[in-house]
Tab-separated table of C-alpha atoms in Angstrom:
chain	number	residue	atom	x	y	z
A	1	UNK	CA	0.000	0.000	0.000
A	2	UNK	CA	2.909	2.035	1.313
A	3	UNK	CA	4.661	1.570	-2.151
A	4	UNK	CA	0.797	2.573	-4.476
A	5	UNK	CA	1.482	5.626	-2.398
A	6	UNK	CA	4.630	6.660	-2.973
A	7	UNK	CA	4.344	6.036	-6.802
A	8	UNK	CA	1.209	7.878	-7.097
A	9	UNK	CA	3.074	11.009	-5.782
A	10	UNK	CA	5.877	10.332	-7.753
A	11	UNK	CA	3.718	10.003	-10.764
A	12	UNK	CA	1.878	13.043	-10.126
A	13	UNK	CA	4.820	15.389	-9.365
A	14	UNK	CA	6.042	14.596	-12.886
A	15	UNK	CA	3.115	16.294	-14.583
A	16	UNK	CA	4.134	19.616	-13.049
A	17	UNK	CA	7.881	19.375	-14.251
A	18	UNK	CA	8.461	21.544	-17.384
A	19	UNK	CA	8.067	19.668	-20.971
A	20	UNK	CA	11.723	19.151	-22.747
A	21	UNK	CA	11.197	20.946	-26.195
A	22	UNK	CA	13.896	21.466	-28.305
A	23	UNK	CA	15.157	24.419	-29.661
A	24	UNK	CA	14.234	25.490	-32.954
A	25	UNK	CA	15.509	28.170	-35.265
A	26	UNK	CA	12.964	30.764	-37.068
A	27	UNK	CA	13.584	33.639	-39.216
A	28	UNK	CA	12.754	35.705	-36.547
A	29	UNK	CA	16.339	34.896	-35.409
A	30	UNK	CA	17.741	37.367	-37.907
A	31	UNK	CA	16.732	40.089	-35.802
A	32	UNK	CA	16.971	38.858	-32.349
A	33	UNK	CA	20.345	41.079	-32.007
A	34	UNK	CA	18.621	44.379	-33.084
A	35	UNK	CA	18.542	46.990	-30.672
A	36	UNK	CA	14.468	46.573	-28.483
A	37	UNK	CA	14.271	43.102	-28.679
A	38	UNK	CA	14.107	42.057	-24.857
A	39	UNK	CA	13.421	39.013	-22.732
A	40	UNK	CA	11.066	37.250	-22.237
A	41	UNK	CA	10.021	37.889	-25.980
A	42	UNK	CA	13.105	38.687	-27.578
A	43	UNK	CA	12.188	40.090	-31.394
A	44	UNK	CA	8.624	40.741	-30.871
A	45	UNK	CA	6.709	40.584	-34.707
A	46	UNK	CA	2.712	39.833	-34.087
A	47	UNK	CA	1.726	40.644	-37.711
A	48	UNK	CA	4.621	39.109	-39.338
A	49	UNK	CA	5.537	41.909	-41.224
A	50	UNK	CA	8.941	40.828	-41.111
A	51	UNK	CA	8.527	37.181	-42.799
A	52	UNK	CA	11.299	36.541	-44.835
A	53	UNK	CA	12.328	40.063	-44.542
A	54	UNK	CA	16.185	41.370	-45.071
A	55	UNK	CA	18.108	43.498	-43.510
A	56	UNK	CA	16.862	46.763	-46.098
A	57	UNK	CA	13.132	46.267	-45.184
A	58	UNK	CA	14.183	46.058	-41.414
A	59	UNK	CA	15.837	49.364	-41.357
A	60	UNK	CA	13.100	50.878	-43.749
A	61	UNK	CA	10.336	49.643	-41.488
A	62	UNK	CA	12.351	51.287	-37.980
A	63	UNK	CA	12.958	54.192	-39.781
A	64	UNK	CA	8.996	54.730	-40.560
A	65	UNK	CA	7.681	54.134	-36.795
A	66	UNK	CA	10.086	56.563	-35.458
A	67	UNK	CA	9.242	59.239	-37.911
A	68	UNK	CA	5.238	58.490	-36.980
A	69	UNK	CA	6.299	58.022	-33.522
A	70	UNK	CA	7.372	61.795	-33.366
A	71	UNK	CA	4.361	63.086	-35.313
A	72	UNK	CA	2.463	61.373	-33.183
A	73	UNK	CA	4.205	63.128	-30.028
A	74	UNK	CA	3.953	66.592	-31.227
A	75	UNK	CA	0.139	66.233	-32.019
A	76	UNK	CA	-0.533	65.271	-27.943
A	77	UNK	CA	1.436	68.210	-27.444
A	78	UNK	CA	-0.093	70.999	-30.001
A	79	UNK	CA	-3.702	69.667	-28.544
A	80	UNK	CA	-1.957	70.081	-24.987
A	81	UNK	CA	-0.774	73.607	-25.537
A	82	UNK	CA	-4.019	74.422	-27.603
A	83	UNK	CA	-6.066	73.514	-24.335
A	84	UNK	CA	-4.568	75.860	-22.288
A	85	UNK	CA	-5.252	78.317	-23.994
A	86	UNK	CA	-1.847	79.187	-26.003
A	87	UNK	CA	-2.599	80.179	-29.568
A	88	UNK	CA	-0.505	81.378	-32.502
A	89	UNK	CA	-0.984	85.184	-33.259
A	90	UNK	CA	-2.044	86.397	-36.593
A	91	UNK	CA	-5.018	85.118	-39.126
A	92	UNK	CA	-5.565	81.661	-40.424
A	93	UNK	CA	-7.007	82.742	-43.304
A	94	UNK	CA	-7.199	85.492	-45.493
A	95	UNK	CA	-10.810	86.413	-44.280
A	96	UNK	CA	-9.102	87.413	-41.379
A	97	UNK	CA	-10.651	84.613	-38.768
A	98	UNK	CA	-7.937	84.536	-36.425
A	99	UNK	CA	-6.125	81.355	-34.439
A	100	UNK	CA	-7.973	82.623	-31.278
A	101	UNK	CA	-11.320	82.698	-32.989
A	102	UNK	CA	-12.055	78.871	-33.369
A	103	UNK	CA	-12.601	76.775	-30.491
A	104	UNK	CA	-10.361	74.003	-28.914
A	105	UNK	CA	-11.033	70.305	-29.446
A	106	UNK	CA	-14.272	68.259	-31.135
A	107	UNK	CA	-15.901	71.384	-31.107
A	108	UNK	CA	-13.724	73.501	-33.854
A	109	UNK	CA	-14.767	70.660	-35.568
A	110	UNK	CA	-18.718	70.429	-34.863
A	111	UNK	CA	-19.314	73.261	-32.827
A	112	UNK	CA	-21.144	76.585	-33.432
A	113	UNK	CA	-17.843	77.925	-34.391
A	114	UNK	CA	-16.966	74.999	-36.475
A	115	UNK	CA	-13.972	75.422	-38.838
């Protein structure tokens, strides 16, 4: 009885020990060196944009989100600046409807004063 025991934990202490995989090779690998990929996920690709990709299409691709990456930055900050009240001086037009004139937000959009 003593032994059924003792095999049964045995037994079931084995199912919690981590699975033996082996170690396979991707083209992800290509990249894993590039500067951003981190552990745990090393070269991190979820749309696989970079399938069979070379080194060209790599750089092209970085290049791209840090350009957007900045336009994207100084957009938070002109709607920032905008919303406290800080306006350019002069006209935007030639009807002479100045920067202070329309209002901040959805609303120089669809407001009363609507662009």
């Amino acid at each position: 009885m003593k032994l059924a025991v003792l095999a049964a934990l045995f037994g079931s202490a084995a199912a919690f020990a981590p699975a033996q995989t082996g170690k396979t090779t991707t083209a992800l690998n290509a990249f894993e060196s590039e500067l951003g990929a981190q552990p745990p996920l090393g070269f991190f690709d979820p749309l696989g944009l970079l399938d069979d990709a070379d080194q060209e299409r790599f750089d092209r691709l970085r290049y791209v989100e840090i350009k957007h990456g900045r336009i994207a930055q100084l957009a938070f900050l002109g709607n920032i600046i905008t919303r406290a009240g800080v306006h350019l001086p002069g006209n935007i037009d030639y009807a002479g409807d100045s920067f202070d004139s329309f209002p901040n937000g959805w609303a120089a959009i669809s407001g009363p004063d609507a662009i």
